[in-house]
XYZ file of C-alpha atoms in Angstrom:
426
model
C -9.257 -30.675 36.210
C -9.593 -30.863 32.087
C -8.938 -29.161 28.953
C -11.913 -30.857 26.990
C -14.748 -27.664 27.577
C -12.444 -24.574 26.329
C -13.182 -24.020 22.578
C -11.011 -24.432 20.205
C -8.382 -21.797 18.774
C -9.640 -20.564 15.141
C -8.467 -21.657 11.996
C -10.838 -20.023 9.581
C -9.223 -17.153 7.243
C -9.974 -13.755 8.779
C -12.619 -11.598 5.654
C -12.970 -9.050 5.434
C -15.906 -7.040 5.182
C -17.255 -3.771 4.019
C -18.655 -2.886 7.444
C -15.498 -3.063 9.104
C -13.325 -1.248 6.162
C -16.036 1.574 6.215
C -15.820 1.533 10.794
C -11.670 1.492 10.326
C -11.884 4.490 7.890
C -14.171 6.515 10.137
C -11.589 6.341 12.474
C -8.371 7.010 10.205
C -11.097 10.321 9.148
C -10.972 11.164 13.259
C -6.923 10.957 12.592
C -6.965 12.982 10.345
C -8.251 15.988 11.964
C -7.182 15.693 14.652
C -3.923 15.527 13.190
C -4.886 18.988 11.169
C -5.540 21.326 14.611
C -3.059 20.058 15.665
C -0.893 22.007 13.548
C -2.692 24.336 11.790
C -1.030 27.186 13.787
C 2.047 25.938 11.625
C -0.326 25.951 8.505
C -1.517 28.897 8.158
C 1.006 30.356 10.642
C 1.632 33.191 8.399
C -2.027 34.438 8.603
C -2.528 33.655 12.400
C 0.059 36.243 12.401
C -1.182 38.327 10.877
C -4.545 39.272 11.230
C -3.706 38.944 15.122
C -1.633 41.714 14.983
C 2.048 38.671 16.512
C 5.060 37.367 15.889
C 5.171 34.501 14.088
C 7.549 32.992 16.934
C 4.361 33.496 19.222
C 1.992 31.404 17.091
C 4.579 28.329 17.008
C 4.212 28.458 20.365
C 0.908 26.679 20.655
C 1.504 24.111 19.372
C 4.427 23.251 21.937
C 1.544 24.251 24.796
C -0.473 22.089 22.780
C 1.974 18.843 23.924
C 2.529 19.781 26.726
C -1.646 20.058 27.777
C -2.046 16.345 25.815
C 0.779 15.104 28.411
C -0.787 16.265 31.415
C -4.058 15.431 30.903
C -3.786 11.929 28.921
C -2.945 9.759 31.458
C -6.275 11.069 34.230
C -8.333 11.436 31.159
C -8.170 7.621 30.348
C -8.292 6.373 33.909
C -11.345 8.373 34.418
C -13.043 7.324 31.823
C -12.278 3.895 31.620
C -15.448 2.247 32.429
C -17.411 4.178 30.031
C -18.574 2.933 26.436
C -15.391 3.318 24.139
C -17.702 4.804 21.313
C -19.214 7.523 23.563
C -14.968 8.595 24.536
C -15.067 8.703 20.586
C -17.757 11.060 20.518
C -17.090 13.512 22.982
C -13.260 14.127 22.074
C -14.562 15.023 18.557
C -17.122 17.009 20.213
C -14.707 18.431 21.948
C -12.515 18.197 18.794
C -15.222 20.594 17.068
C -16.374 23.262 19.760
C -12.323 24.351 20.518
C -12.114 24.817 17.057
C -14.898 26.891 16.246
C -14.519 28.631 18.784
C -10.808 29.625 17.061
C -12.760 31.438 14.761
C -13.993 34.030 17.282
C -10.576 34.347 19.092
C -10.688 38.326 19.230
C -6.603 37.652 19.552
C -4.189 35.533 20.665
C -4.905 34.634 24.267
C -8.917 33.504 22.929
C -7.131 31.584 19.970
C -3.857 29.717 23.279
C -7.586 28.945 25.465
C -10.088 27.424 22.876
C -7.339 25.111 22.113
C -6.612 23.307 25.205
C -10.611 21.742 24.821
C -9.192 19.718 22.039
C -5.151 20.124 23.260
C -6.595 18.089 26.538
C -8.965 14.970 25.010
C -6.869 14.526 21.661
C -3.989 12.308 24.221
C -7.833 10.741 25.513
C -8.229 10.200 21.483
C -4.965 9.134 20.322
C -5.693 7.120 23.342
C -8.945 4.937 22.824
C -8.990 5.136 18.355
C -6.099 1.586 17.760
C -8.433 -0.639 20.369
C -10.895 0.386 19.497
C -9.527 -0.746 15.629
C -7.921 -3.379 16.931
C -11.396 -5.059 18.746
C -12.962 -4.518 15.260
C -10.694 -7.150 14.383
C -9.467 -10.908 15.505
C -5.689 -10.210 16.794
C -4.065 -11.813 13.948
C -5.227 -8.580 12.120
C -4.507 -5.493 15.230
C -0.697 -4.714 12.896
C -3.640 -3.966 9.314
C -5.935 -1.881 11.541
C -3.340 -0.144 13.262
C -2.393 1.135 10.042
C -5.493 2.026 8.938
C -6.428 3.874 11.508
C -2.550 5.886 11.183
C -2.984 6.712 6.957
C -5.553 9.824 8.920
C -3.278 11.661 10.455
C 0.335 10.762 7.468
C -2.293 12.453 5.243
C -3.305 15.085 6.829
C 0.574 15.707 6.338
C 0.555 15.335 2.643
C -2.600 16.514 2.382
C -4.082 18.186 5.507
C -1.208 21.024 5.535
C -0.910 21.720 2.651
C -4.845 22.739 2.151
C -4.083 25.081 5.599
C -1.520 26.302 4.009
C -3.140 26.787 0.553
C -7.107 27.859 1.838
C -5.313 30.473 5.251
C -3.424 32.239 2.680
C -6.842 32.469 0.155
C -9.666 32.640 1.856
C -7.789 33.878 5.488
C -7.293 31.603 8.374
C -10.716 32.501 9.812
C -13.123 30.397 6.952
C -10.323 27.796 6.485
C -10.859 27.472 10.574
C -14.339 27.410 10.622
C -14.822 25.004 7.878
C -12.689 22.284 9.465
C -15.166 23.347 12.388
C -18.683 21.716 10.049
C -15.650 18.616 9.026
C -15.048 18.258 12.490
C -19.233 18.264 13.207
C -19.495 15.957 10.371
C -16.873 13.565 11.118
C -18.703 13.294 14.879
C -21.834 12.703 13.447
C -20.628 10.187 11.170
C -18.626 7.888 14.415
C -21.607 7.807 16.466
C -23.765 6.849 13.647
C -20.981 3.951 12.447
C -18.778 2.725 14.679
C -20.305 -0.226 17.506
C -21.242 0.307 20.640
C -17.546 -1.063 22.315
C -18.073 -3.204 24.911
C -16.395 -1.526 27.952
C -13.145 -5.077 29.030
C -13.236 -6.772 31.567
C -10.563 -4.950 34.082
C -11.807 -1.671 33.577
C -15.657 -2.616 33.755
C -14.177 -4.370 37.688
C -14.237 -3.024 40.620
C -11.715 -0.591 41.361
C -10.988 -3.467 44.317
C -10.231 -6.452 42.861
C -9.194 -5.257 39.087
C -5.803 -6.233 37.688
C -3.084 -3.406 38.635
C -2.650 -0.844 35.359
C 0.238 -1.518 33.191
C 2.437 0.816 34.007
C 4.850 -1.590 36.052
C 5.209 -3.566 33.071
C 8.885 -3.683 31.338
C 8.302 -4.548 28.606
C 5.326 -1.243 27.878
C 8.113 0.790 29.414
C 11.425 -0.176 27.241
C 8.679 0.669 24.472
C 7.164 4.230 26.010
C 11.201 5.115 26.134
C 12.473 4.266 22.341
C 9.942 6.343 21.032
C 10.721 8.948 23.696
C 13.802 8.616 21.893
C 12.902 8.291 18.389
C 9.826 11.492 18.609
C 11.932 13.870 20.258
C 15.117 12.845 17.721
C 12.563 13.078 14.901
C 11.013 16.436 15.959
C 14.901 18.501 16.708
C 14.441 18.348 12.721
C 10.429 17.717 11.490
C 10.858 21.818 13.667
C 12.979 23.055 11.257
C 12.372 21.113 8.017
C 11.469 24.429 5.427
C 14.653 25.813 6.287
C 16.591 22.307 6.312
C 15.413 21.388 2.834
C 16.320 25.164 2.264
C 19.708 26.021 3.641
C 20.849 22.309 3.521
C 19.453 20.032 0.312
C 19.474 23.782 -1.427
C 15.705 23.678 -2.381
C 13.427 26.144 -2.404
C 10.588 28.292 -3.490
C 7.854 26.364 -5.613
C 9.488 23.786 -4.857
C 10.134 22.958 -1.638
C 5.891 22.362 -1.523
C 6.980 20.205 -3.771
C 9.490 18.038 -1.817
C 7.070 18.571 1.122
C 4.089 16.429 -0.617
C 6.708 13.531 -1.787
C 7.647 13.503 2.347
C 4.157 13.295 2.419
C 3.326 10.627 -0.355
C 6.549 8.055 0.542
C 5.073 7.820 3.838
C 1.381 6.877 2.514
C 2.903 3.954 0.084
C 5.638 2.954 3.079
C 2.225 2.028 5.206
C 0.672 0.293 2.601
C 4.106 -2.286 2.352
C 4.481 -2.625 5.370
C 1.750 -3.623 6.530
C 1.771 -7.227 6.700
C 5.123 -7.096 8.640
C 3.537 -4.707 11.592
C 1.495 -8.429 11.775
C 3.966 -11.112 12.076
C 8.051 -9.402 11.854
C 7.350 -6.699 13.802
C 10.920 -6.206 15.436
C 11.970 -6.245 12.389
C 10.288 -3.922 10.653
C 11.350 -0.965 13.169
C 14.727 -2.127 13.058
C 15.077 -1.466 9.356
C 13.284 1.245 9.572
C 15.384 3.222 12.058
C 18.507 2.065 10.108
C 16.936 2.977 7.284
C 16.368 7.065 8.772
C 19.948 6.919 10.606
C 21.434 6.433 7.013
C 18.992 9.435 5.351
C 21.190 11.605 8.685
C 24.107 11.418 7.974
C 23.636 11.321 4.642
C 22.509 15.192 4.797
C 24.978 16.010 7.663
C 27.680 14.819 5.116
C 26.100 17.386 2.315
C 25.633 19.993 5.470
C 29.253 19.662 6.095
C 30.349 19.173 2.460
C 28.238 22.156 1.174
C 25.668 21.847 -1.529
C 25.496 20.970 -5.616
C 23.679 19.208 -8.408
C 24.944 15.779 -6.695
C 24.932 16.275 -3.064
C 20.794 17.955 -4.182
C 19.932 14.844 -4.920
C 21.656 13.120 -3.205
C 19.145 15.689 0.066
C 15.871 15.051 -1.784
C 16.487 11.278 -1.976
C 16.806 11.801 1.719
C 14.089 14.038 3.197
C 12.140 11.078 1.139
C 13.317 8.035 2.874
C 12.817 10.389 5.845
C 9.026 10.760 5.408
C 9.205 7.236 3.750
C 9.867 5.704 7.299
C 9.171 8.101 9.951
C 5.659 7.307 8.901
C 5.982 3.707 9.888
C 7.685 3.678 13.289
C 3.947 5.404 15.326
C 2.024 3.079 14.056
C 4.630 -0.065 14.805
C 5.455 1.539 18.441
C 1.378 2.234 19.858
C 1.088 -1.644 18.083
C 4.055 -2.546 20.293
C 2.062 -1.117 22.719
C -0.833 -2.452 22.979
C -0.231 -6.059 23.020
C 2.809 -5.655 25.649
C -1.280 -5.526 27.163
C -3.560 -6.553 25.300
C -5.692 -6.610 28.555
C -4.713 -3.394 29.534
C -5.857 -1.421 26.130
C -6.199 1.558 26.631
C -4.115 3.013 29.552
C -0.624 0.967 27.559
C -1.539 2.773 24.794
C -2.403 5.535 27.133
C 0.975 5.654 28.652
C 2.585 5.218 24.884
C 0.500 8.538 23.800
C 2.152 10.806 26.504
C 5.491 9.440 25.769
C 5.049 10.505 21.949
C 3.644 14.202 23.133
C 6.931 14.240 25.013
C 9.230 14.436 22.210
C 7.457 16.401 20.398
C 7.452 18.638 23.586
C 11.566 18.280 24.207
C 12.074 17.207 20.196
C 10.419 20.806 19.103
C 12.505 22.646 22.048
C 15.260 21.165 21.514
C 15.591 22.110 18.143
C 14.717 25.797 18.233
C 17.224 25.912 20.893
C 19.552 24.836 18.531
C 18.610 25.770 16.060
C 19.198 29.595 17.101
C 22.645 28.689 18.540
C 24.215 25.793 16.276
C 22.371 25.911 13.092
C 20.733 23.318 10.844
C 23.610 20.654 11.254
C 23.044 20.441 14.125
C 19.962 19.311 14.470
C 21.050 16.911 11.869
C 24.043 15.507 13.257
C 21.801 14.519 16.709
C 18.794 13.761 15.070
C 21.555 11.013 14.009
C 22.440 9.463 16.623
C 19.197 9.696 18.524
C 17.847 7.369 16.012
C 21.316 5.199 16.502
C 20.309 5.276 20.021
C 17.016 3.997 19.170
C 18.080 1.621 17.125
C 20.505 0.343 19.560
C 18.006 -0.233 22.504
C 15.616 -2.295 19.712
C 18.472 -4.331 19.328
C 18.825 -5.272 22.667
C 15.899 -5.152 23.455
C 13.575 -7.194 21.005
C 12.059 -8.683 23.125
C 9.941 -5.369 24.112
C 7.982 -5.576 20.271
C 5.867 -8.554 20.327
C 5.183 -9.711 16.776
C 1.503 -11.510 16.646
C 2.309 -15.149 17.255
C 3.973 -14.189 20.638
C 0.306 -12.371 21.222
C -1.004 -15.352 20.493
C 0.466 -18.133 22.681
C 0.954 -16.105 25.474
C -3.101 -15.116 25.211
C -3.894 -18.943 24.315
C -1.914 -19.961 27.674
C -3.492 -18.053 29.919
C -7.508 -19.160 28.551
C -5.934 -22.732 28.974
C -4.901 -21.596 31.998
C -8.143 -20.362 32.865
C -10.218 -23.507 32.274
C -7.832 -25.318 33.599
C -8.909 -23.949 36.921
C -12.472 -23.012 36.533
């Protein structure tokens, strides 16, 4: 047995092409559309509540219900569609988003509106499970972190542009015309994805008969560790993020128009951080995750101290800085963690991504519910302290189980070793 017939590992530097950049841009726009639609009840809450004659708290429950449905549907749908071409699956999810938004426009009441959102909630996790692996397959393994970041730019832009725009449009036009515009945009994105994206082939693992397939990666200890860390981190984030407006108003001491500008700064800081950390996501993933978590701990300890000592000019300035740092660091964690999840199971990327997305949605649900209970009974200061503690727990987990966050070189070594074994025994 010899290795002479095995292909040599390519060392030619990868060159970005216009076609790949456009394809990644389409994927990013797709995540933008889904993120804006998911958070629409929050952004347009006053307009929806007024038009449907219900309380704002009931409108807010639409987001929690959305997360719960996504949790229940993601893994079964990913397994059901495993043998479908990935572009077809993505186009299907975008079509469901378009139809759901169109039905929402016609909603005569809150029950109809909730029912219309079920369609996009069901496919939300499926979209996130396949869209990052699709982006990763457009580039070589050495650039998967960059591709993941490019896809996540859309969801980060939803915080910076999409949600404030939804809020403004719903106040000026009403929420129905606003959602109608979103439906038209989603339809355009669907057609663009069908025209621009390649017909991504089904992986050999997914195409194999059920009896001969490799076991699903749900017993992969490193993947489960990443998902557990994700659950802790997302819970920590949403405990406070669900009530970021009261935190800015009551703790930092900023209200009115300045409140909106600080939210914009929060989102812009996230976009800037994504751009700066692109190389680290491929080369120094563990260090980037640990550094982001350390900064988040400092930001929330600062906010907790302000909540105890009270607001003042200096405290307000420090609070503004902490909010911006929060936005900068929090935006970088999801692409890094999803990239880590897919790297733990490179040949079952969609299934690994599905488990990650499920953990993420559970974190949204648990964080929102916990935050609501704490805010009602203990106040905003309790939210900040809880978030700081949970982020510290996540940081300890990352430092203790750093092997769960493989860097580019770790994956390349494992893949080359596997290929050499196949050549030697082939």
